[in-house]
Each structure stands twice: as structure tokens, then as C-alpha cells.
Coordinates of C-alpha atoms in Angstrom, one line a residue:
M1 CA 244.2 365.0 133.7
T2 CA 241.0 364.4 136.0
N3 CA 240.6 361.2 136.9
P4 CA 237.7 359.7 135.4
M5 CA 236.7 357.2 138.2
L6 CA 237.4 360.3 141.0
H7 CA 234.7 362.0 138.7
R8 CA 232.6 359.3 138.9
Q9 CA 232.8 358.7 142.7
R10 CA 231.4 362.8 143.5
F11 CA 228.8 362.6 141.1
G12 CA 227.4 359.9 142.7
L13 CA 227.7 361.2 146.1
A14 CA 226.4 364.6 145.3
L15 CA 223.2 362.2 143.5
L16 CA 223.3 360.4 146.8
F17 CA 223.0 364.1 149.3
G18 CA 220.5 365.1 146.0
L19 CA 217.9 362.5 146.9
A20 CA 218.8 361.4 150.3
L21 CA 218.0 365.8 151.8
P22 CA 214.0 366.3 151.1
L23 CA 214.0 362.5 152.9
L24 CA 215.6 363.9 155.4
A25 CA 214.1 367.3 155.5
Q26 CA 210.6 365.1 155.4
A27 CA 211.6 362.5 158.5
S28 CA 212.7 366.1 160.7
E29 CA 209.3 368.3 159.9
P30 CA 207.8 368.2 162.9
L31 CA 204.0 367.7 163.0
P32 CA 203.6 364.6 160.0
S33 CA 200.3 363.9 161.8
W34 CA 198.8 367.8 161.1
N35 CA 197.3 368.1 157.6
D36 CA 199.2 371.1 156.1
S37 CA 196.6 373.4 157.1
P38 CA 196.5 377.2 159.1
A39 CA 196.9 375.9 162.6
K40 CA 199.4 374.1 161.4
K41 CA 201.0 377.3 159.9
H42 CA 199.8 378.7 163.4
I43 CA 202.0 376.6 166.1
I44 CA 204.8 376.1 164.3
E45 CA 204.8 380.2 163.2
F46 CA 204.3 381.2 167.4
V47 CA 207.4 378.1 167.7
E48 CA 210.0 379.5 165.4
A49 CA 208.8 383.2 166.5
V50 CA 209.9 382.8 170.0
T51 CA 213.3 380.8 169.6
D52 CA 214.2 382.9 167.4
Q53 CA 216.9 385.0 169.2
A54 CA 217.0 387.8 166.9
G55 CA 213.9 388.3 166.6
K56 CA 211.6 390.9 168.1
D57 CA 209.7 387.8 169.6
F58 CA 212.6 385.6 171.2
V59 CA 211.7 384.3 174.9
K60 CA 214.0 383.2 176.6
P61 CA 213.9 378.7 177.5
A62 CA 213.5 379.1 181.1
E63 CA 210.1 381.4 180.5
R64 CA 208.8 378.7 177.2
I65 CA 206.4 377.7 180.0
A66 CA 203.1 375.3 177.4
V67 CA 199.9 374.1 179.4
F68 CA 197.6 371.1 177.8
D69 CA 193.6 370.2 179.1
N70 CA 194.2 366.5 179.2
D71 CA 190.6 365.4 178.8
G72 CA 189.4 365.7 175.4
T73 CA 193.1 368.0 174.7
L74 CA 195.4 365.6 175.3
W75 CA 194.0 362.2 174.8
S76 CA 189.7 361.0 174.1
E77 CA 186.4 361.8 176.9
Q78 CA 183.8 360.3 175.2
P79 CA 181.3 358.5 176.2
A80 CA 182.7 359.9 179.7
Y81 CA 185.4 361.2 181.0
F82 CA 187.9 358.1 181.6
E83 CA 188.7 358.8 185.3
I84 CA 185.1 358.5 186.4
L85 CA 184.8 355.0 184.7
F86 CA 187.5 354.8 186.6
A87 CA 185.7 355.3 189.7
F88 CA 182.6 352.9 188.8
D89 CA 185.2 349.9 188.5
E90 CA 186.6 350.8 191.8
V91 CA 182.9 351.5 193.0
K92 CA 182.4 347.6 192.4
R93 CA 186.2 346.3 192.9
T94 CA 185.7 346.8 196.5
A95 CA 181.8 346.4 196.6
P96 CA 182.6 343.9 199.0
Q97 CA 183.4 346.4 201.5
H98 CA 181.2 348.4 202.2
P99 CA 177.8 346.0 202.1
E100 CA 175.4 349.5 203.1
W101 CA 176.8 350.3 199.2
K102 CA 174.1 347.8 197.9
T103 CA 171.0 350.1 198.9
T104 CA 172.4 353.0 199.3
Q105 CA 172.3 356.0 196.2
P106 CA 174.4 356.1 193.7
F107 CA 176.6 353.2 194.9
K108 CA 173.3 351.1 194.6
A109 CA 173.3 352.4 190.9
V110 CA 176.7 352.0 189.6
L111 CA 176.8 348.1 191.3
E112 CA 173.1 347.5 188.7
N113 CA 174.7 349.9 185.8
D114 CA 171.1 351.7 186.1
H115 CA 172.2 354.5 183.8
K116 CA 168.7 356.3 184.8
A117 CA 169.5 357.1 188.9
L118 CA 173.2 357.5 188.9
A119 CA 172.2 360.1 185.7
A120 CA 169.7 360.9 188.3
S121 CA 171.9 361.3 191.9
G122 CA 173.8 364.4 188.9
M123 CA 177.0 365.8 189.5
D124 CA 176.7 366.0 193.7
G125 CA 176.7 361.8 193.6
I126 CA 179.7 361.4 191.0
M127 CA 181.1 363.7 193.4
K128 CA 180.7 361.0 196.1
I129 CA 181.3 358.1 194.1
V130 CA 184.8 360.0 193.2
A131 CA 185.6 361.1 196.9
A132 CA 185.0 357.3 197.9
T133 CA 187.3 355.2 195.8
H134 CA 189.8 358.4 195.5
S135 CA 190.1 359.3 199.2
G136 CA 190.9 356.5 202.7
M137 CA 194.2 355.2 201.4
T138 CA 198.4 356.4 200.3
T139 CA 199.1 358.2 197.7
E140 CA 201.4 355.2 196.9
A141 CA 198.4 352.6 197.2
F142 CA 196.2 355.1 194.8
D143 CA 198.5 354.9 192.4
D144 CA 199.7 351.4 192.2
Y145 CA 195.6 351.4 191.9
A146 CA 194.8 353.1 188.8
K147 CA 198.1 351.8 187.1
T148 CA 196.3 348.4 187.8
W149 CA 193.0 349.9 186.3
L150 CA 194.8 351.5 183.5
S151 CA 196.9 348.4 182.2
Q152 CA 193.3 346.2 182.4
A153 CA 190.7 348.3 181.9
R154 CA 189.6 348.7 177.8
H155 CA 187.3 351.6 175.7
P156 CA 183.9 350.3 175.5
K157 CA 184.1 351.5 172.1
T158 CA 187.4 350.4 170.1
G159 CA 188.5 348.1 172.8
K160 CA 191.7 349.7 173.1
P161 CA 193.9 350.4 176.4
Y162 CA 192.9 354.0 177.7
T163 CA 196.3 355.3 177.6
E164 CA 196.1 354.0 173.6
M165 CA 193.3 356.9 172.8
I166 CA 195.9 359.9 173.3
F167 CA 195.8 361.5 170.4
Q168 CA 198.9 361.2 167.8
P169 CA 199.1 364.6 166.8
M170 CA 199.6 366.4 169.9
L171 CA 201.8 363.8 171.4
E172 CA 204.0 365.2 168.2
M173 CA 202.7 368.9 169.3
L174 CA 204.3 367.6 172.3
D175 CA 207.6 366.8 171.4
Y176 CA 207.6 369.1 168.9
L177 CA 208.0 371.9 171.8
R178 CA 210.3 370.0 174.0
S179 CA 213.0 369.9 170.6
Q180 CA 211.8 373.8 171.3
D181 CA 212.7 374.1 174.7
F182 CA 209.9 374.4 175.8
K183 CA 208.6 373.1 179.4
T184 CA 205.3 371.0 179.1
Y185 CA 202.9 371.3 181.6
I186 CA 199.4 368.7 182.5
V187 CA 196.6 371.7 183.5
S188 CA 193.4 369.4 184.2
G189 CA 190.6 369.0 186.3
G190 CA 191.1 365.4 186.4
D191 CA 192.8 364.7 190.1
T192 CA 196.4 365.2 189.6
G193 CA 197.0 361.6 191.2
F194 CA 195.3 359.9 188.6
M195 CA 197.1 361.7 185.5
R196 CA 200.2 361.0 187.6
A197 CA 199.5 357.2 186.9
F198 CA 200.6 357.6 183.0
A199 CA 201.7 361.2 182.1
E200 CA 205.1 360.3 181.7
K201 CA 204.9 357.3 180.5
V202 CA 202.7 358.6 178.0
Y203 CA 203.2 362.1 177.5
G204 CA 206.5 362.3 178.1
I205 CA 205.6 364.7 181.1
P206 CA 206.8 364.2 184.6
P207 CA 205.0 363.9 187.8
E208 CA 206.2 367.6 189.1
R209 CA 204.1 369.1 186.0
V210 CA 200.7 367.3 186.4
I211 CA 198.5 369.9 188.0
G212 CA 195.2 368.7 188.7
T213 CA 192.6 368.1 191.3
T214 CA 193.2 367.7 194.6
F215 CA 192.3 366.2 197.8
V216 CA 193.5 366.5 201.6
T217 CA 196.3 365.1 201.9
A218 CA 197.8 364.5 205.9
F219 CA 201.8 362.9 207.2
E220 CA 201.2 359.7 208.6
Y221 CA 203.9 357.5 210.6
K222 CA 202.8 354.7 212.3
D223 CA 205.5 351.2 212.8
G224 CA 208.0 353.1 211.5
K225 CA 207.1 354.1 208.4
A226 CA 206.2 357.5 206.8
S227 CA 203.3 358.0 204.3
I228 CA 201.0 359.9 202.9
M229 CA 197.3 359.6 203.8
R230 CA 194.6 360.4 201.4
T231 CA 191.5 362.2 202.8
A232 CA 188.1 362.9 200.9
K233 CA 187.7 366.8 202.1
L234 CA 188.5 368.6 198.7
A235 CA 191.6 370.5 198.2
H236 CA 191.4 372.5 195.1
N237 CA 188.8 372.0 191.7
D238 CA 191.5 372.3 189.0
D239 CA 188.5 373.8 186.5
G240 CA 187.4 376.8 185.2
P241 CA 189.1 379.7 187.1
G242 CA 190.9 376.9 189.4
K243 CA 193.3 376.4 186.6
P244 CA 195.1 379.9 186.5
V245 CA 195.0 380.2 189.9
S246 CA 197.0 376.6 190.5
I247 CA 199.4 377.6 187.3
D248 CA 200.3 380.7 189.6
A249 CA 201.0 379.0 192.4
V250 CA 202.2 376.5 190.7
I251 CA 204.5 377.0 187.9
G252 CA 204.7 380.6 189.5
R253 CA 204.9 381.9 185.9
R254 CA 202.3 382.7 183.0
P255 CA 201.9 380.4 180.3
I256 CA 203.2 381.5 176.4
L257 CA 201.2 378.6 174.7
A258 CA 197.8 377.1 176.2
F259 CA 196.2 374.3 174.8
G260 CA 192.4 372.7 175.5
N261 CA 188.5 371.8 174.1
S262 CA 186.1 373.6 176.1
D263 CA 184.3 375.8 178.0
G264 CA 186.6 374.3 181.4
D265 CA 190.0 375.9 179.7
L266 CA 188.5 379.5 178.8
Q267 CA 189.6 380.9 181.9
M268 CA 193.5 379.0 181.0
L269 CA 193.6 380.7 178.4
Q270 CA 192.5 383.9 178.7
W271 CA 195.3 384.5 181.7
T272 CA 197.8 383.0 178.4
A273 CA 196.5 385.5 176.0
S274 CA 196.0 388.4 178.8
G275 CA 200.2 388.3 179.1
P276 CA 203.0 390.8 177.5
G277 CA 205.1 389.5 173.9
K278 CA 203.2 386.7 171.6
R279 CA 200.7 384.5 172.9
F280 CA 199.0 381.0 171.7
M281 CA 195.9 380.0 172.7
G282 CA 194.1 376.6 171.3
L283 CA 191.3 374.8 171.4
V284 CA 190.6 371.5 170.2
H285 CA 187.2 371.0 168.1
H286 CA 186.0 367.5 168.0
T287 CA 184.1 367.3 164.8
D288 CA 185.3 363.9 163.5
A289 CA 181.9 361.6 164.1
K290 CA 184.0 359.4 162.1
R291 CA 187.5 358.6 163.5
E292 CA 186.2 360.2 167.0
W293 CA 182.9 361.8 168.2
A294 CA 181.3 365.9 166.8
Y295 CA 180.1 367.5 169.8
D296 CA 180.8 370.9 171.3
R297 CA 178.0 373.4 172.3
K298 CA 175.0 371.2 173.2
S299 CA 177.8 368.2 175.0
D300 CA 177.4 367.1 178.7
I301 CA 181.2 366.0 178.6
G302 CA 183.2 368.5 177.1
R303 CA 181.8 370.8 176.2
L304 CA 182.6 374.1 173.9
D305 CA 180.2 377.1 173.9
K306 CA 182.2 379.8 175.5
A307 CA 185.2 379.2 174.8
L308 CA 184.9 378.7 171.2
D309 CA 182.5 382.4 170.5
E310 CA 185.9 384.4 172.4
A311 CA 188.5 381.6 170.2
N312 CA 186.8 383.2 167.1
S313 CA 186.3 386.7 168.1
R314 CA 189.8 386.8 169.7
G315 CA 192.1 384.9 166.2
W316 CA 192.9 382.2 168.5
T317 CA 193.8 378.9 166.7
V318 CA 190.7 376.3 166.5
V319 CA 191.9 372.8 165.5
D320 CA 189.1 371.3 163.3
M321 CA 190.0 367.6 164.2
A322 CA 188.4 365.8 161.4
S323 CA 190.2 369.0 159.0
D324 CA 194.1 369.6 160.6
W325 CA 194.5 365.8 161.7
R326 CA 196.0 363.7 159.3
R327 CA 195.1 360.8 162.4
I328 CA 193.9 361.0 165.8
Y329 CA 195.2 357.8 167.4
P330 CA 198.7 355.9 167.5
F331 CA 197.0 353.3 165.9
D332 CA 195.3 355.0 162.8
P333 CA 197.0 355.0 159.3
P334 CA 197.7 358.7 158.7
V335 CA 195.2 359.2 155.6
P336 CA 196.5 360.9 152.0
E337 CA 193.8 364.1 152.7
Q338 CA 191.8 366.0 154.6
V339 CA 188.9 363.7 155.9
K340 CA 185.7 365.7 155.9

């Protein structure tokens, strides 16, 4: 004889699991801040293909290397590269130690907020500022200066800390890849030491997986204490063709996935695409003037021109920020539909 109480219990459990399973599936679905667009589909299909041991595109975990640019790819880069804004603030902070800067360009322009004179100094002027604020100290001291600035400085448009101006969809992608045994790296034109000051805390990427522009360093042993000193001489410019060179030198494996946002990432994407087997090349296209900024071919910052043409001609994945992302920053509410 069937026990009515037992029958009701079984029915209740079945109903509970029936309601819970869709919720569990929703919670575990990767890339929740992405709209169900071709870009999201391409990412998931690629990951599923290279992690399927029975599939023809399977890649061993040791070879699942994914590289990401930082500026404009993992966090915003407007109205100027954040590291440049750090350098400007460092000029102002250390100006009392350099009275000659009051009459010497481009430092005079920074101290007087003279944007016209600063622009006239060009890239040579910017490099002088970067060299002055990034060298002549130990690696530990520079790390402290960068961390202090990141904890105090605020973005001029949003008023948020710069470490909150990160892209929520890309954070989700990093987490998704790592859950599938990918090793994620930053490969950026930014200074390695500057990025190491926040990359692990913000992106979950440890310092040994941060590759960037470097200055010549020197070992120093003084008063029984060893340190590494940063000099003003550039060792490696990790931009454009410098990116695949540093990937080869530091990682020693060709990536199977690469993500960037500008022409400075083109060679990194080409290097990734040239390897055997299944590959993924992606670009973040800044198309959302309402929630972020809209710029590409004409921009002085993060120009996306030649790389966009090659992506379109070769079938790489171009992420349209306005239509592919439900939210931009972690502090943004997700939108229920595509933003036009």
C-alpha cells in the first residue's frame, strides 16, 4: 500500500528541484553581464571547443594561454591613460624636490595645468614626465607610490577610484577562462610595476603574469640591505610589435586567445592568430558614448583603425560595447535590453 505522506514528500522534492534547477543554471551561466549576442556565443563556443577532451580542437591546460591588453580592454582609458594621470600627479607631489621644474617644460606645463603647452611637448614631453616619475627609486618604493595614488585618486568624470573603472564583462571573462584552466596574462603598453600595484587585487592576475613596458633596473646592496633600483633608461616598449616579442620571451608559449582594443594590439592578435589549431582574437570596440565613451579611428587615445579593418576581414570577434554589454562597470546596474 502506497504511503500518502511519502508520495507527497516525493512530489514536494520533485517540485523543489524543478524550480531550483533553472535558477542554478542561471546562476552558473558564464558571462552574465553580456547580452546574448554573437560575441558572447563566440567566446563560449571557443572555450567549450578547446576544453572538450573528446573534440578535435582540444588544448591541454598547460597550453591554454590567454593574453589581455589593459588600457581600454580591461579598464577605461579616457580622458587620458590612467598611468599618465598618475605621472602628472606625481610631478605635482614631488615638485618641491625639483624647483627647476617651475621653469622647465614639460614639467612647468603640468604644474600650471597648461594643456596647450603640454600638448605641444608631444610624446617626447610625456616620456620625460614618465621617466622622471617612474625612476630613481626602488621597485618597492614605486609600488608604494602607485598604490597610494590608486587609493586616493578619483576619475574626473565619474568620481570613482580608477580601480573601479574596470569592465565588469571582462572581469567575468577572466573568471570564466580561469574556471576552465586558462592562464590569464596582462600584456600592455603600461609600466609593469604600475600594473602590478593593482592587477592581482582587481583582476585576479598575479604579478608574475603582468607583462608591460619596463625600465632598466639595477641591483643595489647598501648598508646590508639589497634592493632593485629603477633607472630612467627604457628597457622594453611593450606596445605594437613589442607585445609578441615580450610574450615569446616571458611566457614562452604562443597564446590561443588574445584580446585588445586598439592598433597597439594588432601584432599581438596577429601573433596569436598565426598559431596552429583553434584560436580566438577579440577587440573591444568603444561605441557607448552614454555609459562610457565612443571613439575609434580618429582618437589620439586607443586608436582603433588598422586592427578593426583586419578584424573585420579575418573574422575576428569585435565586441560592440553598446550592444554586447548589459553593464560596463561593476557599479552600473545591468540593463534588461540592448543599449542603442
